[in-house]
Amino acid sequence: MTATALQAKVHPAVEGGLLLEVADLSVQTASVTSITFTDPAGTALPGYVPGSHLVVQYGDGANAYSLTGSGRHPSEYTISVLRVDDGAGGSLAMHRLAVGDLVRVSHPRSAFAPVATARHHLLIAAGIGITPMLSHARAAAERDSEATLVYVYRPGQGAHVQQARELLGPALAECTDRGSFQEELTRRLTDQKLGTHLYVCGPAAFMDTVLARARELGWPQGRLHSEPFGAAELDQGEPFTVNLARSGVTLEVPAGISLLEALENAGKGVPNMCRKGVCGECSLPVLRGAPLHRDLYLSEQEKSANTTMMCCVSRSLDQELELDL
């Protein structure tokens, strides 16, 4: 057993988590690899809600990856990672793991759970967005609840497609081009029974298309659920001042530096995970001022209230902002 993946400093996102061993590596496509973790002592792992994710530390960073299992009495955790050659390095580090490596991970976290009262689950995935949907589909099969999956992927690049076929059978619709997907999407959105909930995961533009079409066809917002990969590339923003009410500290946040970075540079640690406006870990209470919300976590109603902001990506519409920190 090796400890190649261990680091001296534990990332805040995995503090209090688990030390697991890479038990298996499975190639899904030319760019997607599944990684299975187990407890080195062979003990069972904490269960989780379908659609949960796991934070995995690599070097000084940490990334979140969706778990593909049902979450019921797991003896192992499996994630699938898309290799991104020009990214921050997390996916490349995952692809360099070897069987026997020890890795620090968080406990599973739920951010995309199925609605227990739904009469039917309509799952829509594109590319690597299949990973949380596989978890949903497995859980639905185990619980004998109804689920349909529309899976969009490029020819020859369908990760987990065989598993999806085995799990869902005729309840799986596969699309490998835009035209067939648009037709399938409209059909699925118009022939669902009352009480159906829609779940979508994939690139931002893909999810926007699905959710916009659903709204056009009269789907209520409460039945629409999405899990984005991360915030889009953001501009540097305007500089602003932040007053920390409890600390009595005033900080300048220049353009190109996030509020989270400014706080960290001033020695004010804030729990965080994704640093992309997705996970909700770095939320801070706002006492005064209007935040410029750029996250993908808060609802539109929560953003309008201006009482909370995600300091990793959001900034300020006013010259000054006061936080309860």
Coordinates of C-alpha atoms in Angstrom, one line a residue:
M1 CA 0.0 0.0 0.0
T2 CA 1.4 3.4 -0.9
A3 CA 0.7 6.9 0.3
T4 CA 1.4 8.7 -2.9
A5 CA -1.7 10.9 -2.7
L6 CA -1.3 12.0 0.9
Q7 CA -0.4 15.5 1.8
A8 CA 1.0 16.9 5.1
K9 CA -1.6 19.6 5.3
V10 CA -5.3 18.5 5.3
H11 CA -7.5 20.7 3.1
P12 CA -10.3 22.4 5.0
A13 CA -12.9 20.7 2.7
V14 CA -11.9 17.2 3.9
E15 CA -11.2 17.9 7.6
G16 CA -12.9 15.3 9.8
G17 CA -13.4 13.1 6.7
L18 CA -12.1 9.7 5.8
L19 CA -8.8 8.2 4.7
L20 CA -9.6 5.8 1.9
E21 CA -7.7 3.5 -0.4
V22 CA -8.0 3.4 -4.2
A23 CA -9.3 -0.2 -4.7
D24 CA -10.1 -0.1 -8.5
L25 CA -9.7 2.0 -11.6
S26 CA -12.0 1.4 -14.6
V27 CA -11.7 3.2 -17.9
Q28 CA -15.2 4.3 -19.1
T29 CA -14.1 6.3 -22.2
A30 CA -10.9 7.7 -23.6
S31 CA -11.3 10.7 -21.2
V32 CA -13.4 9.3 -18.3
T33 CA -12.1 7.0 -15.6
S34 CA -14.0 5.5 -12.7
I35 CA -12.2 5.4 -9.3
T36 CA -13.4 3.2 -6.5
F37 CA -12.4 3.9 -2.9
T38 CA -12.6 1.5 0.1
D39 CA -11.7 1.7 3.8
P40 CA -8.2 0.2 4.2
A41 CA -9.5 -1.8 7.2
G42 CA -12.3 -3.2 5.2
T43 CA -15.1 -1.6 7.3
A44 CA -18.4 -0.3 5.8
L45 CA -18.6 3.3 4.8
P46 CA -21.2 5.9 5.8
G47 CA -24.4 5.8 3.7
Y48 CA -25.5 8.7 1.6
V49 CA -28.5 10.2 -0.2
P50 CA -28.7 9.5 -4.0
G51 CA -27.1 12.4 -5.9
S52 CA -24.5 13.1 -3.2
H53 CA -20.9 14.1 -3.9
L54 CA -17.5 13.4 -2.4
V55 CA -14.7 15.9 -2.0
V56 CA -11.3 14.5 -2.8
Q57 CA -8.1 16.2 -1.8
Y58 CA -5.2 16.4 -4.4
G59 CA -2.1 18.3 -3.4
D60 CA -3.1 21.6 -1.9
G61 CA -6.5 21.5 -3.6
A62 CA -9.8 19.6 -3.4
N63 CA -12.5 18.8 -5.9
A64 CA -16.0 17.5 -5.6
Y65 CA -17.1 14.5 -7.6
S66 CA -20.6 12.9 -7.8
L67 CA -20.9 9.4 -6.3
T68 CA -22.4 6.9 -8.7
G69 CA -23.8 4.4 -6.2
S70 CA -27.2 4.3 -4.6
G71 CA -25.8 5.3 -1.2
R72 CA -27.5 2.4 0.6
H73 CA -25.1 0.5 2.9
P74 CA -22.0 1.1 0.8
S75 CA -18.8 -0.9 1.2
E76 CA -17.2 1.4 -1.4
Y77 CA -17.4 4.8 -3.0
T78 CA -17.1 5.2 -6.7
I79 CA -16.7 8.4 -8.7
S80 CA -16.0 9.1 -12.4
V81 CA -13.6 11.8 -13.4
L82 CA -13.4 13.6 -16.8
R83 CA -9.8 14.4 -17.7
V84 CA -9.5 18.2 -18.3
D85 CA -6.0 18.9 -19.6
D86 CA -6.2 22.7 -19.2
G87 CA -8.0 22.8 -15.8
A88 CA -6.7 23.5 -12.3
G89 CA -5.0 20.1 -12.1
G90 CA -7.6 18.2 -10.0
S91 CA -8.8 15.9 -12.8
L92 CA -5.2 15.2 -13.9
A93 CA -4.3 14.3 -10.3
M94 CA -7.3 11.9 -10.1
H95 CA -6.2 10.2 -13.4
R96 CA -2.7 9.7 -12.0
L97 CA -4.0 7.7 -9.0
A98 CA -3.0 4.1 -8.7
V99 CA -4.5 1.1 -6.9
G100 CA -3.3 1.2 -3.3
D101 CA -2.9 4.9 -3.0
L102 CA -4.4 6.5 0.1
V103 CA -6.6 9.6 -0.4
R104 CA -8.3 12.0 2.0
V105 CA -11.9 12.5 1.3
S106 CA -14.9 14.2 2.9
H107 CA -18.0 12.5 4.1
P108 CA -20.6 12.3 1.4
R109 CA -22.6 15.6 1.0
S110 CA -26.1 15.9 -0.4
A111 CA -26.8 18.7 -2.8
F112 CA -28.9 17.0 -5.5
A113 CA -31.2 14.5 -3.7
P114 CA -34.3 13.0 -5.3
V115 CA -37.6 14.4 -4.0
A116 CA -39.2 11.7 -1.9
T117 CA -42.8 12.6 -2.7
A118 CA -42.2 12.7 -6.5
R119 CA -44.5 10.3 -8.5
H120 CA -41.9 10.0 -11.2
H121 CA -38.3 11.1 -11.7
L122 CA -37.3 12.5 -15.1
L123 CA -33.5 12.5 -15.3
I124 CA -31.6 14.4 -18.0
A125 CA -27.9 14.2 -18.4
A126 CA -25.2 15.3 -20.8
G127 CA -21.6 14.0 -20.8
I128 CA -20.1 13.5 -17.4
G129 CA -23.4 14.8 -15.9
I130 CA -24.4 11.1 -16.1
T131 CA -22.7 10.5 -12.7
P132 CA -25.3 11.8 -10.3
M133 CA -28.1 10.4 -12.6
L134 CA -26.6 7.0 -12.3
S135 CA -26.9 7.3 -8.5
H136 CA -30.5 8.4 -8.9
A137 CA -31.3 5.6 -11.2
R138 CA -29.7 2.9 -9.0
A139 CA -31.7 4.2 -6.0
A140 CA -34.9 4.2 -8.0
A141 CA -34.3 0.6 -9.0
E142 CA -33.6 -0.4 -5.4
R143 CA -36.7 1.4 -4.1
D144 CA -39.0 0.3 -7.0
S145 CA -39.8 4.0 -7.8
E146 CA -40.3 5.2 -11.4
A147 CA -37.4 6.9 -13.2
T148 CA -36.7 7.8 -16.9
L149 CA -33.3 8.9 -18.1
V150 CA -32.5 11.0 -21.2
Y151 CA -28.7 10.7 -21.8
V152 CA -26.9 12.9 -24.3
Y153 CA -23.4 12.0 -25.3
R154 CA -21.1 12.2 -28.2
P155 CA -20.7 8.9 -30.3
G156 CA -18.2 6.7 -28.6
Q157 CA -18.0 8.9 -25.4
G158 CA -21.0 7.6 -23.4
A159 CA -19.5 6.9 -19.9
H160 CA -21.6 4.4 -18.0
V161 CA -23.9 3.9 -20.9
Q162 CA -24.0 0.1 -20.5
Q163 CA -24.8 0.4 -16.8
A164 CA -27.6 2.8 -17.6
R165 CA -29.0 0.4 -20.2
E166 CA -29.0 -2.5 -17.7
L167 CA -30.6 -0.3 -14.9
L168 CA -33.3 1.4 -17.0
G169 CA -34.0 -0.8 -20.0
P170 CA -36.7 0.9 -22.1
A171 CA -36.8 3.8 -19.7
L172 CA -33.5 5.0 -21.1
A173 CA -33.4 7.3 -24.1
E174 CA -30.0 7.8 -25.7
C175 CA -29.2 10.9 -27.9
T176 CA -26.0 11.4 -29.8
D177 CA -26.9 14.6 -31.8
R178 CA -28.6 17.9 -31.1
G179 CA -31.7 17.3 -33.3
S180 CA -32.7 14.0 -31.7
F181 CA -32.2 15.4 -28.3
Q182 CA -34.4 18.4 -28.9
E183 CA -37.2 16.1 -30.2
E184 CA -36.8 13.7 -27.2
L185 CA -36.7 16.6 -24.7
T186 CA -39.9 18.1 -26.0
R187 CA -41.6 14.8 -26.0
R188 CA -40.5 13.9 -22.5
L189 CA -41.5 17.3 -21.1
T190 CA -45.0 17.1 -22.6
D191 CA -46.0 13.5 -21.7
Q192 CA -45.1 13.3 -18.0
K193 CA -47.7 12.4 -15.4
L194 CA -48.6 15.0 -12.7
G195 CA -46.1 14.9 -9.8
T196 CA -43.1 14.3 -12.0
H197 CA -39.8 16.1 -10.9
L198 CA -37.1 16.9 -13.4
Y199 CA -33.4 16.6 -12.6
V200 CA -30.7 17.9 -15.0
C201 CA -26.9 17.8 -14.9
G202 CA -24.4 18.8 -17.5
P203 CA -22.7 21.9 -18.9
A204 CA -24.3 25.3 -18.0
A205 CA -25.6 26.0 -21.6
F206 CA -27.2 22.5 -21.7
M207 CA -29.0 22.9 -18.4
D208 CA -30.2 26.4 -19.3
T209 CA -31.7 24.9 -22.5
V210 CA -33.5 22.1 -20.6
L211 CA -34.8 24.3 -17.8
A212 CA -35.9 27.1 -20.2
R213 CA -37.8 24.6 -22.3
A214 CA -39.5 23.1 -19.3
R215 CA -40.6 26.5 -18.1
E216 CA -42.0 27.3 -21.5
L217 CA -44.1 24.2 -21.3
G218 CA -45.5 25.1 -17.9
W219 CA -43.3 23.2 -15.5
P220 CA -43.4 24.9 -12.0
Q221 CA -40.1 25.9 -10.6
G222 CA -40.5 23.7 -7.6
R223 CA -40.3 20.6 -9.8
L224 CA -37.1 21.6 -11.6
H225 CA -33.7 20.6 -10.1
S226 CA -30.2 21.0 -11.5
E227 CA -26.6 20.3 -10.5
P228 CA -24.1 22.6 -12.3
F229 CA -20.4 21.7 -12.6
G230 CA -19.3 25.2 -11.7
A231 CA -19.7 28.9 -12.4
A232 CA -18.9 30.2 -15.8
E233 CA -15.7 32.2 -16.4
L234 CA -16.3 35.5 -14.5
D235 CA -14.9 39.0 -15.2
Q236 CA -12.6 40.6 -12.7
G237 CA -15.3 42.8 -11.2
E238 CA -15.2 46.2 -9.7
P239 CA -13.2 46.9 -6.5
F240 CA -15.2 47.4 -3.2
T241 CA -14.8 47.7 0.5
V242 CA -16.1 45.1 3.0
N243 CA -16.7 45.8 6.7
L244 CA -16.5 42.9 9.1
A245 CA -19.0 43.8 11.8
R246 CA -17.9 41.3 14.5
S247 CA -14.2 41.6 13.8
G248 CA -14.1 45.4 13.5
V249 CA -12.0 45.0 10.4
T250 CA -12.3 46.8 7.0
L251 CA -10.9 45.2 3.9
E252 CA -10.4 46.4 0.4
V253 CA -11.3 43.9 -2.3
P254 CA -9.5 44.9 -5.5
A255 CA -10.6 43.8 -9.0
G256 CA -9.5 40.3 -9.9
I257 CA -9.3 39.2 -6.3
S258 CA -12.3 37.3 -4.8
L259 CA -13.9 38.3 -1.5
L260 CA -12.9 34.8 -0.2
E261 CA -9.3 35.4 -1.2
A262 CA -9.3 38.8 0.4
L263 CA -10.6 37.3 3.7
E264 CA -8.1 34.5 3.6
N265 CA -5.2 37.0 3.0
A266 CA -6.4 38.9 6.1
G267 CA -6.3 35.7 8.2
K268 CA -10.1 35.3 8.2
G269 CA -10.7 31.7 7.3
V270 CA -14.1 30.8 5.8
P271 CA -15.2 27.2 5.2
N272 CA -15.1 26.6 1.5
M273 CA -15.0 23.7 -1.0
C274 CA -15.6 24.3 -4.7
R275 CA -14.6 28.0 -5.0
K276 CA -16.9 28.1 -8.0
G277 CA -20.2 29.3 -6.5
V278 CA -21.8 25.8 -6.5
C279 CA -21.5 24.1 -3.2
G280 CA -22.8 26.7 -0.7
E281 CA -20.0 26.1 1.8
C282 CA -18.7 29.7 1.9
S283 CA -22.0 31.5 2.6
L284 CA -21.8 34.6 4.7
P285 CA -24.5 36.7 6.3
V286 CA -24.9 40.2 4.8
L287 CA -25.9 43.0 7.2
R288 CA -25.7 46.0 4.8
G289 CA -25.3 46.6 1.1
A290 CA -26.3 44.8 -2.0
P291 CA -24.2 41.8 -3.1
L292 CA -23.6 41.1 -6.8
H293 CA -24.7 37.5 -6.7
R294 CA -22.7 35.4 -9.2
D295 CA -23.2 32.0 -7.6
L296 CA -25.2 29.0 -8.8
Y297 CA -26.3 27.9 -5.3
L298 CA -28.8 30.5 -4.0
S299 CA -32.3 30.6 -5.4
E300 CA -33.6 33.7 -7.1
Q301 CA -35.7 34.5 -4.0
E302 CA -32.7 34.1 -1.8
K303 CA -30.6 36.4 -4.0
S304 CA -33.3 39.0 -4.0
A305 CA -33.4 39.0 -0.1
N306 CA -29.7 40.0 -0.1
T307 CA -29.1 38.5 3.3
T308 CA -26.6 35.9 2.2
M309 CA -23.8 35.7 -0.3
M310 CA -21.2 33.2 -1.5
C311 CA -17.9 34.9 -1.0
C312 CA -16.0 32.7 -3.5
V313 CA -17.5 34.3 -6.6
S314 CA -19.9 37.1 -5.6
R315 CA -19.0 40.7 -5.2
S316 CA -20.8 44.0 -4.3
L317 CA -23.1 46.3 -6.3
D318 CA -22.4 49.0 -3.7
Q319 CA -19.0 50.5 -2.9
E320 CA -19.3 49.1 0.6
L321 CA -20.6 45.9 2.0
E322 CA -21.0 44.9 5.7
L323 CA -20.9 41.2 6.7
D324 CA -21.6 39.4 10.0
L325 CA -18.1 38.1 10.4

